Amino acid sequence: MPCCAAVRTNRRRAAGRGLALVLAAVLAAGVAGPVHAQTTKPKHVHRLAETMLAELELLYRADLRDFELPEVPEVSGRKPRHVLMEVRRVYESTQRLRYLNGLERRSLDPVPVRHVRPADVGEMAERTLKQLRTLRKVYGIEAEVERPALRDGIVPSDVYVEVRKVQAALRGLGVPAIVPNDVYRRAQMLANELDKLAEHFGVPGRQPVEEPSSGKTPAQVYKRVAGLAEHMRAVVASAPDLSIPGGVTPSPEPPETPTPADVLALVRLLLADTTAIKAELGIDSPAAVPDRPVGRTPSDVYDVVRVCGEMLNRIEAKLTAG
């Protein structure tokens, strides 16, 4: 079965006025079908991601580019909260592409502090798909996309991989690659979240490092973030009050040469798990999103992760003493 939905061009314009009205209504509602909170399953969100890939194939063709389905490593153990983070990333990249094409850039509300359901992911995916379709007019697209079939046996990890394919395909249309500034911003978000956990447990929050790092590489930053993830995984596993569905996600095997994008993906996994911990503790304030930084380096990111690690040490000490 092909991974992208088939594309066919409507050539019958003479009979198209009535059909156009119907298609407009369908597109407004979302070809992949509306998401319902009680019935949404991973397979429905997976179909939305497949539809996004089909839409991107249209953009590639309109831009006279060849489209090849991006290769993304398989993963396991992903939960809806992790998929939601990746869908939000695709939404942000779609806004970058809109901006590059002269359209208004729209922001996202903060991530809600609650245990994420498939319906939450589906709603975000539908919003993202609608934003992606606003590029049709810019690219002069009049083709329509067939509705992909639902696939049985789909789990959140499958959806996560499919959404990452969408993200990779967006880069081929000119969306800028991830740079240390992007990673630094999300690392600061993670530090803000751990600061709230520290406040909850009555221990000192974030404090600057005494000796700033220099000359760090993305590979070293990846290793540091992975170490933080394993530390958090151990802390949560030993503290029943911090129990979250599936626990803290184990870090994936590092790529041979980690890039800033690989580091960002790992930070986003930790952000999703930290938000789930907040929900478990009843901390309902959403994550604060820092302003977009400039001029940041891997060493700057490394030091933010060090700050996060020190906060986690203090939280662990308090839990152990208690």
Coordinates of C-alpha atoms in Angstrom, one line a residue:
M1 CA 0.0 0.0 0.0
P2 CA 1.5 3.4 -0.9
C3 CA 2.2 5.7 2.0
C4 CA 0.8 8.8 0.5
A5 CA -2.8 9.2 -0.7
A6 CA -3.3 9.1 -4.4
V7 CA -3.8 12.4 -6.2
R8 CA -6.1 13.1 -9.0
T9 CA -6.8 16.3 -10.9
N10 CA -10.4 17.5 -11.5
R11 CA -10.5 18.4 -15.1
R12 CA -14.3 18.7 -15.5
R13 CA -14.7 22.4 -14.8
A14 CA -17.9 22.6 -16.9
A15 CA -19.7 20.5 -14.3
G16 CA -17.7 21.8 -11.5
R17 CA -19.7 24.7 -9.9
G18 CA -21.9 22.5 -7.8
L19 CA -19.1 20.1 -7.1
A20 CA -16.8 23.0 -6.1
L21 CA -19.3 24.0 -3.4
V22 CA -19.4 20.5 -2.0
L23 CA -15.6 20.2 -2.1
A24 CA -15.2 23.5 -0.3
A25 CA -17.5 22.3 2.5
V26 CA -15.6 19.0 2.7
L27 CA -12.2 20.8 2.8
A28 CA -13.4 23.1 5.5
A29 CA -14.5 20.2 7.6
G30 CA -11.3 18.2 6.8
V31 CA -11.1 15.5 4.2
A32 CA -9.8 13.1 6.8
G33 CA -13.0 13.5 8.8
P34 CA -13.9 15.3 12.0
V35 CA -12.3 14.3 15.3
H36 CA -14.7 13.2 18.1
A37 CA -13.4 13.1 21.6
Q38 CA -15.1 9.8 22.5
T39 CA -14.2 7.9 19.4
T40 CA -10.8 9.2 18.3
K41 CA -8.1 6.6 18.1
P42 CA -4.5 6.7 16.9
K43 CA -5.6 5.4 13.5
H44 CA -7.7 8.5 13.0
V45 CA -4.8 10.8 13.7
H46 CA -2.5 8.7 11.6
R47 CA -4.9 9.2 8.7
L48 CA -4.7 13.0 9.2
A49 CA -0.9 12.8 9.0
E50 CA -1.2 10.8 5.8
T51 CA -3.5 13.4 4.4
M52 CA -0.9 16.1 5.3
L53 CA 1.7 14.2 3.4
A54 CA -0.6 14.0 0.4
E55 CA -1.2 17.8 0.6
L56 CA 2.6 18.3 0.7
E57 CA 3.0 16.1 -2.4
L58 CA 0.7 18.6 -4.2
L59 CA 2.8 21.5 -3.1
Y60 CA 6.0 19.8 -4.2
R61 CA 4.5 19.1 -7.7
A62 CA 3.2 22.6 -8.0
D63 CA 6.7 23.8 -7.2
L64 CA 8.1 21.5 -9.9
R65 CA 9.9 19.3 -7.3
D66 CA 10.1 15.6 -7.0
F67 CA 8.4 14.2 -3.9
E68 CA 9.9 11.3 -2.0
L69 CA 8.5 10.1 1.3
P70 CA 11.0 11.0 3.9
E71 CA 12.7 8.2 5.8
V72 CA 12.2 8.4 9.6
P73 CA 13.5 5.8 12.1
E74 CA 10.9 3.7 13.8
V75 CA 10.4 4.3 17.5
S76 CA 8.5 2.7 20.3
G77 CA 6.9 3.7 23.6
R78 CA 5.4 7.0 22.4
K79 CA 2.3 8.3 24.1
P80 CA -0.4 10.8 22.8
R81 CA 1.5 13.5 24.7
H82 CA 4.6 13.0 22.7
V83 CA 2.6 12.9 19.4
L84 CA 0.9 16.2 20.4
M85 CA 4.3 17.9 20.8
E86 CA 5.3 16.7 17.3
V87 CA 2.0 17.9 15.7
R88 CA 2.5 21.3 17.3
R89 CA 6.0 21.4 15.8
V90 CA 4.5 20.7 12.4
Y91 CA 1.9 23.5 13.0
E92 CA 4.8 25.9 13.8
S93 CA 6.7 24.8 10.6
T94 CA 3.5 25.3 8.6
Q95 CA 3.3 28.8 9.9
R96 CA 6.9 29.4 8.8
L97 CA 6.1 28.2 5.3
R98 CA 3.0 30.5 5.3
Y99 CA 5.1 33.4 6.3
L100 CA 7.7 32.7 3.6
N101 CA 4.8 32.8 1.1
G102 CA 3.4 36.1 2.3
L103 CA 0.7 34.8 4.6
E104 CA 0.1 35.8 8.2
R105 CA 1.9 33.8 10.8
R106 CA -0.4 32.4 13.5
S107 CA 0.7 31.5 17.0
L108 CA -0.3 28.6 19.2
D109 CA -1.9 28.6 22.6
P110 CA 0.2 27.1 25.4
V111 CA 0.1 23.3 25.8
P112 CA -2.8 22.5 28.2
V113 CA -1.8 20.9 31.5
R114 CA -3.7 17.6 31.5
H115 CA -3.2 14.0 30.5
V116 CA -3.3 14.1 26.7
R117 CA -6.0 12.1 24.9
P118 CA -5.9 10.9 21.2
A119 CA -8.7 13.5 20.6
D120 CA -6.4 16.3 21.8
V121 CA -3.9 15.2 19.2
G122 CA -6.6 14.8 16.5
E123 CA -7.9 18.3 17.1
M124 CA -4.4 19.7 16.8
A125 CA -3.8 17.7 13.7
E126 CA -7.0 19.0 12.1
R127 CA -6.0 22.6 12.8
T128 CA -2.6 21.9 11.3
L129 CA -4.1 20.3 8.2
K130 CA -6.4 23.3 7.6
Q131 CA -3.4 25.7 7.9
L132 CA -1.5 23.6 5.4
R133 CA -4.4 23.8 3.0
T134 CA -4.3 27.6 3.1
L135 CA -1.2 27.3 0.9
R136 CA -3.1 25.7 -2.0
K137 CA -4.1 29.1 -3.4
V138 CA -0.5 30.4 -3.2
Y139 CA 0.7 27.4 -5.1
G140 CA -2.2 27.5 -7.6
I141 CA -3.5 24.0 -6.6
E142 CA -6.9 22.9 -7.8
A143 CA -6.4 19.1 -7.3
E144 CA -8.1 17.2 -4.6
V145 CA -6.8 14.5 -2.3
E146 CA -8.5 11.2 -1.8
R147 CA -9.3 10.2 1.8
P148 CA -6.8 7.7 3.0
A149 CA -8.1 4.4 4.4
L150 CA -8.0 3.8 8.1
R151 CA -5.3 1.3 9.1
D152 CA -5.8 -1.2 11.9
G153 CA -3.3 -1.8 14.6
I154 CA -2.0 1.8 14.6
V155 CA -0.4 2.8 18.0
P156 CA 0.8 6.3 19.1
S157 CA 4.4 5.4 18.1
D158 CA 3.2 4.9 14.5
V159 CA 1.5 8.3 14.5
Y160 CA 4.6 9.9 15.9
V161 CA 6.7 8.5 13.0
E162 CA 4.2 9.6 10.4
V163 CA 4.1 13.2 11.9
R164 CA 7.9 13.3 11.8
K165 CA 7.7 12.5 8.1
V166 CA 5.4 15.5 7.6
Q167 CA 8.0 17.7 9.4
A168 CA 10.8 16.4 7.2
A169 CA 8.8 17.0 4.1
L170 CA 8.1 20.6 5.1
R171 CA 11.9 21.3 5.2
G172 CA 12.0 20.4 1.5
L173 CA 9.8 23.3 0.7
G174 CA 12.1 25.9 2.3
V175 CA 11.2 25.7 6.0
P176 CA 14.5 26.6 7.7
A177 CA 16.4 23.8 9.4
I178 CA 16.5 23.6 13.2
V179 CA 19.4 25.6 14.7
P180 CA 20.7 26.0 18.3
N181 CA 18.4 29.1 18.8
D182 CA 15.3 26.8 18.4
V183 CA 16.7 24.2 20.7
Y184 CA 17.7 26.8 23.3
R185 CA 14.1 28.2 23.3
R186 CA 12.6 24.8 24.1
A187 CA 15.3 24.0 26.7
Q188 CA 14.4 27.2 28.4
M189 CA 10.8 26.0 28.4
L190 CA 11.9 22.8 30.0
A191 CA 13.8 24.8 32.7
N192 CA 10.7 26.9 33.3
E193 CA 8.7 23.7 33.9
L194 CA 11.2 22.2 36.2
D195 CA 11.3 25.5 38.1
K196 CA 7.5 25.0 38.7
L197 CA 8.1 21.5 40.0
A198 CA 10.9 22.8 42.3
E199 CA 8.5 25.4 43.6
H200 CA 5.9 22.8 44.2
F201 CA 8.3 20.7 46.3
G202 CA 9.7 23.7 48.1
V203 CA 13.3 23.6 46.9
P204 CA 15.4 26.3 45.1
G205 CA 14.6 26.7 41.5
R206 CA 16.8 27.5 38.5
Q207 CA 20.2 29.0 39.3
P208 CA 22.9 30.0 36.8
V209 CA 25.9 27.8 36.2
E210 CA 29.1 28.9 37.9
E211 CA 31.3 28.1 34.9
P212 CA 29.7 28.6 31.5
S213 CA 30.5 25.9 28.9
S214 CA 32.3 26.5 25.6
G215 CA 32.9 24.5 22.4
K216 CA 30.1 22.0 22.9
T217 CA 28.8 20.0 20.0
P218 CA 25.3 18.9 19.2
A219 CA 26.4 15.3 20.0
Q220 CA 27.5 16.4 23.5
V221 CA 24.3 18.3 24.1
Y222 CA 22.3 15.2 23.0
K223 CA 24.2 13.1 25.5
R224 CA 23.5 15.6 28.2
V225 CA 19.8 15.7 27.5
A226 CA 19.6 11.9 27.3
G227 CA 21.3 11.8 30.7
L228 CA 18.7 14.2 32.1
A229 CA 15.9 12.1 30.6
E230 CA 17.3 8.9 32.3
H231 CA 17.6 10.8 35.6
M232 CA 14.1 12.0 35.4
R233 CA 12.9 8.5 34.4
A234 CA 14.5 7.1 37.6
V235 CA 13.1 9.8 39.8
V236 CA 9.6 9.3 38.5
A237 CA 9.8 5.5 38.8
S238 CA 10.8 5.8 42.5
A239 CA 8.1 8.3 43.4
P240 CA 4.5 7.0 43.2
D241 CA 3.1 10.6 43.4
L242 CA 4.8 11.4 40.1
S243 CA 3.5 8.4 38.2
I244 CA 2.5 9.2 34.6
P245 CA 1.1 6.9 31.9
G246 CA 4.0 4.9 30.6
G247 CA 6.5 6.7 32.8
V248 CA 9.2 9.0 31.4
T249 CA 10.1 7.9 27.9
P250 CA 13.5 6.2 27.5
S251 CA 15.9 8.2 25.2
P252 CA 16.2 6.7 21.7
E253 CA 19.5 5.5 20.5
P254 CA 21.5 8.6 19.4
P255 CA 22.1 9.1 15.6
E256 CA 25.6 8.6 14.4
T257 CA 26.0 12.4 14.1
P258 CA 23.3 14.1 16.2
T259 CA 22.0 17.4 14.8
P260 CA 20.2 20.3 16.5
A261 CA 16.9 18.8 15.2
D262 CA 17.7 15.5 17.0
V263 CA 18.4 17.4 20.2
L264 CA 15.2 19.3 19.9
A265 CA 13.2 16.1 19.4
L266 CA 14.6 14.7 22.6
V267 CA 13.9 18.0 24.5
R268 CA 10.3 17.9 23.3
L269 CA 9.9 14.3 24.6
L270 CA 11.0 15.6 28.0
L271 CA 8.7 18.6 27.8
A272 CA 5.8 16.3 27.2
D273 CA 6.6 14.1 30.1
T274 CA 7.2 17.1 32.4
T275 CA 3.8 18.5 31.5
A276 CA 2.3 15.1 32.4
I277 CA 4.0 15.2 35.8
K278 CA 2.6 18.7 36.4
A279 CA -0.9 17.4 35.5
E280 CA -0.4 14.5 38.0
L281 CA 0.6 17.0 40.7
G282 CA -2.3 19.4 40.0
I283 CA 0.0 22.2 38.7
D284 CA -2.3 23.8 36.2
S285 CA -0.2 26.7 34.9
P286 CA 0.8 26.2 31.3
A287 CA 4.4 26.3 30.1
A288 CA 5.7 29.8 29.4
V289 CA 7.1 30.1 25.9
P290 CA 10.2 32.3 25.9
D291 CA 10.9 34.9 23.2
R292 CA 12.8 33.7 20.2
P293 CA 16.5 34.0 21.0
V294 CA 19.4 34.9 18.7
G295 CA 23.0 34.0 18.6
R296 CA 22.8 30.9 20.8
T297 CA 25.2 28.1 20.5
P298 CA 25.2 24.4 21.5
S299 CA 27.2 25.4 24.6
D300 CA 24.3 27.7 25.7
V301 CA 21.9 24.8 25.3
Y302 CA 24.2 22.5 27.2
D303 CA 24.2 24.9 30.2
V304 CA 20.4 25.2 30.3
V305 CA 20.3 21.4 30.5
R306 CA 22.9 21.6 33.3
V307 CA 20.6 24.0 35.1
C308 CA 17.7 21.5 34.6
G309 CA 19.8 18.7 36.0
E310 CA 20.6 20.7 39.2
M311 CA 16.9 21.4 39.8
L312 CA 16.1 17.7 39.4
N313 CA 18.9 16.9 41.9
R314 CA 17.2 19.1 44.5
I315 CA 13.8 17.7 43.8
E316 CA 15.1 14.2 44.1
A317 CA 16.8 15.0 47.4
K318 CA 13.6 16.4 48.8
L319 CA 11.6 13.4 47.7
T320 CA 14.2 11.0 49.2
A321 CA 14.2 13.0 52.5
G322 CA 10.4 13.0 52.6

